[in-house]
Amino acid sequence: MAAGYAELLRTRHAARLLAGTLVGRLPNATAALAVILFVRADGGSYALAGALSAVYGVCNAIGQPLLGRAVDLYGQPRVMLPAAVLSALGMALLAAVGLDVLWLACAAMVIAGFFTPPLEGGLRALWPGVLKRADRVHAAYALDAVAQEVMFAVGPLLVTLCVAAWSEGAALLVINLLGVLGALSVVVCEPSRQWRSGPREAHWLGALRSAGMLVLIGAFFFVGLALGSIAVAAVAYAEERGGGMVSSWLLSALGVGALIGGLGYGAREWPGRPESRLRLLIGLLALGYLPLVLVPGVAGMTVLTGVAGVFLAPALACAFVVVDRHAPRGTVTEAFSWLVTTFGVGSAAGASVVGPAVEGGGAVAGFAVAGAGGLAALLVLLSTKRFLGEPVPRTAGAAPAENDRNGAAEPGFRAGRQA
């Protein structure tokens, strides 16, 4: 397993692109925590901190697919780096003005959220051209999903260290400076500079004109909802068990499970069509969420949450492959950005929906929301199987696109073993 990933990362540009993208996404991964800490240090209420974080989140959800479409049209350097700089300036504005001028603080969140560069979708668009072989692309998608878990674990720790060493305002500036440097590292890299999206049909719906994309978006909204609800339910469970670090243990176990599952999934080739495999993985993911309603003791609950996380990274990695197969030509970055946005919106919705559930029925009700979210995602995929069939083949003799293979068999795989 390790040898396969080492070989992937030794491919020219691969390690740099992965590292640069992860560093570039630190501001987005830590925004909620960094903003809340800053607002509280500046004398603001939790309600105000939550409102500003929500403004950031909503604008981020709007901006990601729009910026992704711009990347498909104009290339990565022209969009990614200016967007990263503008987003960082938004956070710098918040650090400078604080809460004294509230409308400026809100404007800062709008700028920071909307202009967050779509580095995640951009990296996935680059993998086929960098790695050449579809089996390596498959492994790269899995490694990407695993790396996200590491980033979301390390990012908050980095914010906390910056606050301890300097201040909450300095944490905002440092994290966003790192984000700009990460984006810069990506866009000056040769694959990013040379990448061009395939020719696209002029259509206002862009990637959303694909029925398969709409199915994926619907399913992963509910996957995000399940994950967002688990975070809140874990806190409720911890309070019922005396508080302390219990919620952190549960969420860490969830991340470790995803890490193990993602590494294992990406270490081998899988038979059959990825659309069918995605339905299986989402089914297993939903099945892993259901036992959480048993709420056993802390040790047992830690094991259950670890098991619940095992199929998350594989499901995401498989979904990336399915997106690449079903995104309309010339919309690959936008398509990946839509998936990222939908997952984030679902997570926010889950955190919102689970609150009343926890108040009425405690942690059991909260984990039941997660199970319901997983089942809803599976139901979406099962009820729309005909829309996630085999992509329509290209016209005979058409040249394959390097990174948007809608309808094409993926190079490097034998018949019946497409990724």
Tab-separated table of C-alpha atoms in Angstrom:
chain	number	residue	atom	x	y	z
A	1	MET	CA	0.000	0.000	0.000
A	2	ALA	CA	2.672	2.499	1.065
A	3	ALA	CA	4.767	1.653	-1.996
A	4	GLY	CA	1.873	2.489	-4.315
A	5	TYR	CA	1.329	5.901	-2.761
A	6	ALA	CA	5.071	6.569	-2.707
A	7	GLU	CA	5.228	5.821	-6.427
A	8	LEU	CA	2.325	8.196	-7.030
A	9	LEU	CA	3.958	11.012	-5.068
A	10	ARG	CA	7.279	10.500	-6.856
A	11	THR	CA	5.555	11.382	-10.123
A	12	ARG	CA	6.772	14.775	-11.251
A	13	HIS	CA	4.712	17.643	-9.780
A	14	ALA	CA	2.345	15.325	-7.833
A	15	ALA	CA	3.636	15.937	-4.302
A	16	ARG	CA	3.975	19.681	-4.897
A	17	LEU	CA	0.449	20.013	-6.250
A	18	LEU	CA	-1.056	18.017	-3.391
A	19	ALA	CA	0.885	19.918	-0.711
A	20	GLY	CA	0.226	23.320	-2.305
A	21	THR	CA	-3.477	22.626	-2.595
A	22	LEU	CA	-3.750	21.491	1.022
A	23	VAL	CA	-1.885	24.558	2.303
A	24	GLY	CA	-3.941	26.780	0.017
A	25	ARG	CA	-7.150	25.364	1.491
A	26	LEU	CA	-6.142	25.981	5.120
A	27	PRO	CA	-8.065	29.291	5.310
A	28	ASN	CA	-11.283	27.578	4.257
A	29	ALA	CA	-10.740	24.617	6.587
A	30	THR	CA	-10.127	26.866	9.600
A	31	ALA	CA	-12.389	29.834	8.812
A	32	ALA	CA	-15.229	28.932	11.176
A	33	LEU	CA	-12.928	28.439	14.185
A	34	ALA	CA	-10.679	31.425	13.392
A	35	VAL	CA	-13.618	33.812	12.932
A	36	ILE	CA	-15.379	32.649	16.109
A	37	LEU	CA	-12.195	33.039	18.176
A	38	PHE	CA	-11.569	36.497	16.720
A	39	VAL	CA	-15.124	37.727	17.312
A	40	ARG	CA	-15.168	36.468	20.895
A	41	ALA	CA	-11.770	38.069	21.608
A	42	ASP	CA	-13.095	41.341	20.198
A	43	GLY	CA	-16.051	41.279	22.588
A	44	GLY	CA	-18.678	39.933	20.216
A	45	SER	CA	-21.341	37.403	21.151
A	46	TYR	CA	-21.538	33.804	20.013
A	47	ALA	CA	-24.596	34.794	17.988
A	48	LEU	CA	-22.596	37.415	16.086
A	49	ALA	CA	-19.693	35.003	15.619
A	50	GLY	CA	-22.069	32.394	14.223
A	51	ALA	CA	-23.719	34.941	11.936
A	52	LEU	CA	-20.407	36.085	10.462
A	53	SER	CA	-19.311	32.483	9.976
A	54	ALA	CA	-22.614	31.794	8.244
A	55	VAL	CA	-22.073	34.752	5.901
A	56	TYR	CA	-18.664	33.334	5.028
A	57	GLY	CA	-20.120	29.870	4.466
A	58	VAL	CA	-23.002	31.021	2.262
A	59	CYS	CA	-20.756	33.213	0.112
A	60	ASN	CA	-18.249	30.371	-0.158
A	61	ALA	CA	-21.005	28.048	-1.369
A	62	ILE	CA	-22.018	30.591	-4.018
A	63	GLY	CA	-18.484	31.422	-5.092
A	64	GLN	CA	-16.978	27.951	-5.499
A	65	PRO	CA	-18.940	26.783	-8.567
A	66	LEU	CA	-18.819	30.250	-10.153
A	67	LEU	CA	-15.059	30.462	-9.730
A	68	GLY	CA	-14.800	26.857	-10.916
A	69	ARG	CA	-16.605	27.839	-14.103
A	70	ALA	CA	-14.211	30.785	-14.506
A	71	VAL	CA	-11.244	28.383	-14.150
A	72	ASP	CA	-12.686	26.183	-16.900
A	73	LEU	CA	-13.030	29.227	-19.133
A	74	TYR	CA	-9.830	31.161	-18.401
A	75	GLY	CA	-7.380	28.708	-16.852
A	76	GLN	CA	-6.142	28.215	-13.300
A	77	PRO	CA	-3.521	30.967	-12.770
A	78	ARG	CA	-5.815	33.771	-13.959
A	79	VAL	CA	-8.483	32.821	-11.425
A	80	MET	CA	-6.900	30.936	-8.524
A	81	LEU	CA	-4.214	33.386	-7.426
A	82	PRO	CA	-6.286	36.622	-7.694
A	83	ALA	CA	-9.110	34.881	-5.843
A	84	ALA	CA	-6.747	33.712	-3.062
A	85	VAL	CA	-5.371	37.246	-2.668
A	86	LEU	CA	-8.861	38.797	-2.533
A	87	SER	CA	-10.029	36.207	-0.004
A	88	ALA	CA	-6.989	36.887	2.184
A	89	LEU	CA	-7.592	40.636	1.934
A	90	GLY	CA	-11.142	40.035	3.143
A	91	MET	CA	-9.858	38.302	6.269
A	92	ALA	CA	-7.209	40.998	6.717
A	93	LEU	CA	-9.996	43.602	6.573
A	94	LEU	CA	-11.829	41.801	9.378
A	95	ALA	CA	-8.634	41.696	11.458
A	96	ALA	CA	-8.059	45.419	10.849
A	97	VAL	CA	-11.557	46.825	11.482
A	98	GLY	CA	-12.759	44.295	14.043
A	99	LEU	CA	-16.376	44.698	15.083
A	100	ASP	CA	-16.361	48.473	15.419
A	101	VAL	CA	-17.909	48.882	11.961
A	102	LEU	CA	-20.240	45.926	11.663
A	103	TRP	CA	-21.126	46.380	7.992
A	104	LEU	CA	-17.423	46.331	7.121
A	105	ALA	CA	-16.997	43.105	9.081
A	106	CYS	CA	-19.878	41.578	7.101
A	107	ALA	CA	-18.389	42.869	3.826
A	108	ALA	CA	-15.067	41.289	4.805
A	109	MET	CA	-16.793	37.932	5.260
A	110	VAL	CA	-18.526	38.253	1.895
A	111	ILE	CA	-15.200	38.919	0.147
A	112	ALA	CA	-13.304	36.205	2.029
A	113	GLY	CA	-15.990	33.591	1.451
A	114	PHE	CA	-16.896	34.318	-2.156
A	115	PHE	CA	-13.311	34.516	-3.425
A	116	THR	CA	-12.050	31.346	-1.747
A	117	PRO	CA	-10.217	29.726	-4.700
A	118	PRO	CA	-11.577	26.357	-5.922
A	119	LEU	CA	-8.250	24.609	-5.344
A	120	GLU	CA	-9.896	21.317	-4.473
A	121	GLY	CA	-11.700	21.020	-7.794
A	122	GLY	CA	-8.669	22.397	-9.607
A	123	LEU	CA	-6.387	19.681	-8.244
A	124	ARG	CA	-8.765	16.927	-9.303
A	125	ALA	CA	-8.860	18.392	-12.792
A	126	LEU	CA	-5.054	18.254	-12.925
A	127	TRP	CA	-4.555	14.668	-11.757
A	128	PRO	CA	-5.270	12.898	-15.082
A	129	GLY	CA	-2.771	15.069	-16.973
A	130	VAL	CA	-0.096	14.719	-14.278
A	131	LEU	CA	-0.428	11.008	-13.536
A	132	LYS	CA	-1.369	9.794	-17.046
A	133	ARG	CA	-2.575	6.367	-15.877
A	134	ALA	CA	-6.144	5.999	-14.643
A	135	ASP	CA	-5.154	3.592	-11.851
A	136	ARG	CA	-2.892	6.305	-10.424
A	137	VAL	CA	-5.651	8.881	-10.793
A	138	HIS	CA	-7.923	6.542	-8.848
A	139	ALA	CA	-5.322	6.292	-6.057
A	140	ALA	CA	-4.761	10.058	-6.133
A	141	TYR	CA	-8.472	10.718	-5.556
A	142	ALA	CA	-8.332	8.418	-2.523
A	143	LEU	CA	-5.142	10.063	-1.223
A	144	ASP	CA	-6.769	13.462	-1.745
A	145	ALA	CA	-9.768	12.425	0.353
A	146	VAL	CA	-7.457	11.125	3.090
A	147	ALA	CA	-5.362	14.298	3.031
A	148	GLN	CA	-8.517	16.311	3.706
A	149	GLU	CA	-8.950	14.467	6.990
A	150	VAL	CA	-5.397	15.346	7.981
A	151	MET	CA	-5.896	18.987	6.986
A	152	PHE	CA	-9.092	19.343	8.994
A	153	ALA	CA	-7.292	17.873	12.000
A	154	VAL	CA	-4.113	19.952	11.702
A	155	GLY	CA	-5.751	23.239	10.656
A	156	PRO	CA	-7.564	23.990	13.948
A	157	LEU	CA	-4.407	23.074	15.875
A	158	LEU	CA	-2.439	25.581	13.796
A	159	VAL	CA	-5.020	28.299	14.533
A	160	THR	CA	-4.814	27.532	18.252
A	161	LEU	CA	-1.011	27.731	18.181
A	162	CYS	CA	-1.105	31.100	16.390
A	163	VAL	CA	-3.562	32.456	18.952
A	164	ALA	CA	-1.382	31.230	21.815
A	165	ALA	CA	1.787	32.678	20.280
A	166	TRP	CA	0.337	35.999	19.066
A	167	SER	CA	-3.375	36.826	18.928
A	168	GLU	CA	-6.662	35.959	17.253
A	169	GLY	CA	-6.133	38.678	14.644
A	170	ALA	CA	-2.632	37.400	13.903
A	171	ALA	CA	-4.057	33.898	13.443
A	172	LEU	CA	-6.371	35.220	10.722
A	173	LEU	CA	-3.464	36.894	8.942
A	174	VAL	CA	-1.020	33.970	9.228
A	175	ILE	CA	-3.470	31.320	8.063
A	176	ASN	CA	-4.564	33.377	5.065
A	177	LEU	CA	-0.983	34.273	4.137
A	178	LEU	CA	-0.243	30.550	4.097
A	179	GLY	CA	-3.310	30.107	1.889
A	180	VAL	CA	-2.000	32.606	-0.666
A	181	LEU	CA	1.422	30.929	-0.666
A	182	GLY	CA	-0.212	27.548	-1.206
A	183	ALA	CA	-2.259	28.849	-4.145
A	184	LEU	CA	0.860	30.504	-5.578
A	185	SER	CA	2.759	27.216	-5.335
A	186	VAL	CA	0.031	25.512	-7.364
A	187	VAL	CA	-0.500	28.076	-10.120
A	188	VAL	CA	3.205	28.560	-10.939
A	189	CYS	CA	3.566	24.792	-11.363
A	190	GLU	CA	3.789	23.692	-15.000
A	191	PRO	CA	0.669	21.449	-15.056
A	192	SER	CA	-1.486	24.276	-13.681
A	193	ARG	CA	-0.093	26.811	-16.143
A	194	GLN	CA	-0.564	24.490	-19.114
A	195	TRP	CA	-3.933	22.986	-18.158
A	196	ARG	CA	-6.876	23.845	-20.365
A	197	SER	CA	-10.397	22.602	-20.030
A	198	GLY	CA	-11.966	20.757	-22.942
A	199	PRO	CA	-14.140	22.694	-25.421
A	200	ARG	CA	-17.467	23.421	-23.798
A	201	GLU	CA	-20.945	24.023	-25.088
A	202	ALA	CA	-22.224	27.464	-24.147
A	203	HIS	CA	-24.958	26.754	-21.615
A	204	TRP	CA	-25.994	28.753	-18.565
A	205	LEU	CA	-26.399	25.604	-16.455
A	206	GLY	CA	-22.794	24.550	-17.054
A	207	ALA	CA	-22.045	21.318	-15.192
A	208	LEU	CA	-25.606	21.150	-13.877
A	209	ARG	CA	-27.015	20.228	-17.261
A	210	SER	CA	-25.769	16.687	-16.617
A	211	ALA	CA	-28.434	14.495	-14.995
A	212	GLY	CA	-25.674	12.411	-13.419
A	213	MET	CA	-24.211	15.494	-11.768
A	214	LEU	CA	-27.600	16.405	-10.293
A	215	VAL	CA	-27.893	12.917	-8.820
A	216	LEU	CA	-24.445	13.195	-7.217
A	217	ILE	CA	-25.235	16.619	-5.821
A	218	GLY	CA	-28.470	15.344	-4.284
A	219	ALA	CA	-26.792	12.305	-2.740
A	220	PHE	CA	-23.823	14.166	-1.292
A	221	PHE	CA	-26.008	16.848	0.207
A	222	PHE	CA	-27.357	14.113	2.482
A	223	VAL	CA	-23.891	12.659	3.115
A	224	GLY	CA	-22.813	16.131	4.238
A	225	LEU	CA	-25.962	16.424	6.365
A	226	ALA	CA	-25.099	13.153	8.114
A	227	LEU	CA	-21.532	14.253	8.807
A	228	GLY	CA	-22.580	17.690	10.076
A	229	SER	CA	-25.120	16.156	12.434
A	230	ILE	CA	-22.552	13.751	13.904
A	231	ALA	CA	-20.359	16.667	15.019
A	232	VAL	CA	-23.203	18.186	17.064
A	233	ALA	CA	-24.490	14.842	18.308
A	234	ALA	CA	-20.976	13.995	19.549
A	235	VAL	CA	-20.986	17.121	21.721
A	236	ALA	CA	-24.414	16.196	23.103
A	237	TYR	CA	-23.163	12.679	23.849
A	238	ALA	CA	-20.118	14.107	25.639
A	239	GLU	CA	-22.314	16.329	27.819
A	240	GLU	CA	-24.467	13.335	28.751
A	241	ARG	CA	-21.293	11.446	29.726
A	242	GLY	CA	-19.791	14.206	31.835
A	243	GLY	CA	-18.141	16.392	29.181
A	244	GLY	CA	-14.379	16.574	28.970
A	245	MET	CA	-12.616	15.436	25.804
A	246	VAL	CA	-15.186	12.783	24.876
A	247	SER	CA	-16.497	14.633	21.812
A	248	SER	CA	-12.926	15.130	20.559
A	249	TRP	CA	-12.239	11.415	20.917
A	250	LEU	CA	-15.330	10.558	18.896
A	251	LEU	CA	-14.555	13.005	16.085
A	252	SER	CA	-10.911	11.926	16.046
A	253	ALA	CA	-12.027	8.302	15.762
A	254	LEU	CA	-14.261	9.289	12.839
A	255	GLY	CA	-11.276	10.904	11.119
A	256	VAL	CA	-8.990	7.938	11.811
A	257	GLY	CA	-11.605	5.606	10.346
A	258	ALA	CA	-11.810	7.730	7.196
A	259	LEU	CA	-8.010	7.798	6.977
A	260	ILE	CA	-7.743	4.009	7.183
A	261	GLY	CA	-10.599	3.463	4.753
A	262	GLY	CA	-9.243	5.922	2.211
A	263	LEU	CA	-5.716	4.513	2.266
A	264	GLY	CA	-7.007	0.973	1.887
A	265	TYR	CA	-9.420	1.880	-0.901
A	266	GLY	CA	-6.849	3.696	-2.998
A	267	ALA	CA	-4.238	0.953	-2.664
A	268	ARG	CA	-5.844	-1.375	-5.212
A	269	GLU	CA	-7.869	-1.422	-8.409
A	270	TRP	CA	-11.560	-2.240	-8.130
A	271	PRO	CA	-13.628	-4.233	-10.632
A	272	GLY	CA	-16.858	-3.017	-12.194
A	273	ARG	CA	-18.318	0.386	-12.920
A	274	PRO	CA	-17.678	3.212	-10.430
A	275	GLU	CA	-21.372	4.198	-10.461
A	276	SER	CA	-22.354	0.780	-9.082
A	277	ARG	CA	-19.464	0.853	-6.622
A	278	LEU	CA	-20.551	4.276	-5.378
A	279	ARG	CA	-24.012	2.938	-4.522
A	280	LEU	CA	-22.391	0.115	-2.560
A	281	LEU	CA	-20.048	2.467	-0.694
A	282	ILE	CA	-22.855	4.870	0.216
A	283	GLY	CA	-24.903	1.897	1.418
A	284	LEU	CA	-22.021	0.770	3.647
A	285	LEU	CA	-21.550	4.340	4.857
A	286	ALA	CA	-25.241	4.550	5.837
A	287	LEU	CA	-24.996	1.137	7.498
A	288	GLY	CA	-22.061	2.379	9.554
A	289	TYR	CA	-24.037	5.382	10.820
A	290	LEU	CA	-27.047	3.385	12.054
A	291	PRO	CA	-25.413	1.687	15.111
A	292	LEU	CA	-24.479	5.091	16.530
A	293	VAL	CA	-28.018	5.363	17.978
A	294	LEU	CA	-27.068	2.601	20.431
A	295	VAL	CA	-24.901	5.187	22.309
A	296	PRO	CA	-22.905	2.658	24.366
A	297	GLY	CA	-20.151	3.619	26.800
A	298	VAL	CA	-17.323	5.882	25.707
A	299	ALA	CA	-15.001	3.057	24.617
A	300	GLY	CA	-17.726	1.339	22.602
A	301	MET	CA	-18.898	4.624	21.108
A	302	THR	CA	-15.357	5.466	20.030
A	303	VAL	CA	-15.146	2.150	18.201
A	304	LEU	CA	-18.537	2.715	16.535
A	305	THR	CA	-17.589	6.187	15.312
A	306	GLY	CA	-14.308	4.844	13.977
A	307	VAL	CA	-16.187	2.180	12.011
A	308	ALA	CA	-18.687	4.812	10.826
A	309	GLY	CA	-15.848	6.809	9.281
A	310	VAL	CA	-14.265	3.955	7.322
A	311	PHE	CA	-16.351	4.339	4.151
A	312	LEU	CA	-16.415	8.154	3.981
A	313	ALA	CA	-13.101	8.695	2.163
A	314	PRO	CA	-13.702	5.762	-0.231
A	315	ALA	CA	-17.149	7.146	-1.072
A	316	LEU	CA	-15.658	10.577	-1.762
A	317	ALA	CA	-12.836	9.125	-3.867
A	318	CYS	CA	-15.286	7.062	-5.926
A	319	ALA	CA	-17.550	10.098	-6.330
A	320	PHE	CA	-14.634	12.081	-7.781
A	321	VAL	CA	-14.225	9.426	-10.482
A	322	VAL	CA	-17.963	9.458	-11.223
A	323	VAL	CA	-17.932	13.265	-11.467
A	324	ASP	CA	-15.072	13.061	-13.951
A	325	ARG	CA	-17.105	10.624	-16.062
A	326	HIS	CA	-20.387	12.551	-16.027
A	327	ALA	CA	-19.359	16.216	-16.036
A	328	PRO	CA	-20.157	17.802	-19.421
A	329	ARG	CA	-17.064	18.480	-21.486
A	330	GLY	CA	-15.295	21.674	-20.484
A	331	THR	CA	-16.880	21.868	-17.002
A	332	VAL	CA	-14.676	19.559	-14.933
A	333	THR	CA	-13.467	22.152	-12.372
A	334	GLU	CA	-16.957	23.579	-12.003
A	335	ALA	CA	-18.360	20.065	-11.538
A	336	PHE	CA	-15.897	19.200	-8.766
A	337	SER	CA	-16.614	22.560	-7.137
A	338	TRP	CA	-20.345	21.838	-7.141
A	339	LEU	CA	-19.720	18.584	-5.285
A	340	VAL	CA	-17.549	20.356	-2.709
A	341	THR	CA	-20.134	23.104	-2.267
A	342	THR	CA	-23.031	20.699	-1.894
A	343	PHE	CA	-21.169	18.623	0.675
A	344	GLY	CA	-20.433	21.773	2.689
A	345	VAL	CA	-24.006	23.063	2.480
A	346	GLY	CA	-25.296	19.654	3.561
A	347	SER	CA	-22.926	19.650	6.534
A	348	ALA	CA	-24.154	23.091	7.593
A	349	ALA	CA	-27.764	21.959	7.184
A	350	GLY	CA	-27.055	18.891	9.302
A	351	ALA	CA	-25.602	20.995	12.097
A	352	SER	CA	-28.729	23.164	11.975
A	353	VAL	CA	-31.291	20.347	11.784
A	354	VAL	CA	-29.733	18.222	14.502
A	355	GLY	CA	-29.979	20.996	17.116
A	356	PRO	CA	-33.749	20.694	17.693
A	357	ALA	CA	-33.440	16.903	17.490
A	358	VAL	CA	-30.853	16.855	20.271
A	359	GLU	CA	-32.887	19.222	22.420
A	360	GLY	CA	-35.910	16.946	22.094
A	361	GLY	CA	-34.316	13.498	22.260
A	362	GLY	CA	-30.692	13.884	23.330
A	363	ALA	CA	-27.685	12.317	21.630
A	364	VAL	CA	-29.719	9.324	20.416
A	365	ALA	CA	-31.931	11.607	18.335
A	366	GLY	CA	-28.871	13.447	17.050
A	367	PHE	CA	-27.202	10.263	15.807
A	368	ALA	CA	-30.540	9.176	14.340
A	369	VAL	CA	-30.384	12.250	12.100
A	370	ALA	CA	-26.984	11.042	10.851
A	371	GLY	CA	-28.403	7.604	10.072
A	372	ALA	CA	-31.361	9.169	8.280
A	373	GLY	CA	-28.993	11.315	6.215
A	374	GLY	CA	-27.002	8.279	5.131
A	375	LEU	CA	-30.155	6.375	4.179
A	376	ALA	CA	-31.471	9.388	2.251
A	377	ALA	CA	-28.222	9.557	0.249
A	378	LEU	CA	-28.548	5.868	-0.596
A	379	LEU	CA	-32.202	6.324	-1.571
A	380	VAL	CA	-31.260	9.135	-3.964
A	381	LEU	CA	-28.708	6.920	-5.716
A	382	LEU	CA	-30.996	3.882	-5.860
A	383	SER	CA	-34.019	5.795	-7.149
A	384	THR	CA	-32.041	7.507	-9.923
A	385	LYS	CA	-29.954	4.587	-11.228
A	386	ARG	CA	-30.911	5.300	-14.834
A	387	PHE	CA	-29.345	8.778	-14.627
A	388	LEU	CA	-26.031	7.367	-13.420
A	389	GLY	CA	-25.715	4.803	-16.160
A	390	GLU	CA	-22.755	4.463	-18.469
A	391	PRO	CA	-21.841	7.891	-19.908
A	392	VAL	CA	-22.751	8.379	-23.551
A	393	PRO	CA	-19.782	7.256	-25.717
A	394	ARG	CA	-17.913	9.747	-27.861
A	395	THR	CA	-18.103	9.850	-31.593
A	396	ALA	CA	-15.755	7.252	-33.056
A	397	GLY	CA	-12.308	8.650	-33.657
A	398	ALA	CA	-12.719	11.621	-31.362
A	399	ALA	CA	-9.565	12.510	-29.463
A	400	PRO	CA	-9.776	11.843	-25.723
A	401	ALA	CA	-9.678	14.887	-23.455
A	402	GLU	CA	-6.818	14.817	-20.986
A	403	ASN	CA	-8.836	15.680	-17.933
A	404	ASP	CA	-12.471	15.581	-18.907
A	405	ARG	CA	-13.285	12.117	-20.148
A	406	ASN	CA	-17.057	12.339	-20.196
A	407	GLY	CA	-18.209	9.187	-21.831
A	408	ALA	CA	-14.759	7.783	-22.458
A	409	ALA	CA	-13.222	4.618	-21.094
A	410	GLU	CA	-10.445	5.574	-18.729
A	411	PRO	CA	-6.960	4.795	-20.078
A	412	GLY	CA	-4.930	2.183	-18.250
A	413	PHE	CA	-7.911	0.009	-17.306
A	414	ARG	CA	-8.989	-3.155	-18.992
A	415	ALA	CA	-12.593	-3.701	-19.970
A	416	GLY	CA	-14.689	-4.220	-16.873
A	417	ARG	CA	-12.089	-2.593	-14.634
A	418	GLN	CA	-12.681	1.087	-15.172
A	419	ALA	CA	-12.088	3.372	-12.212
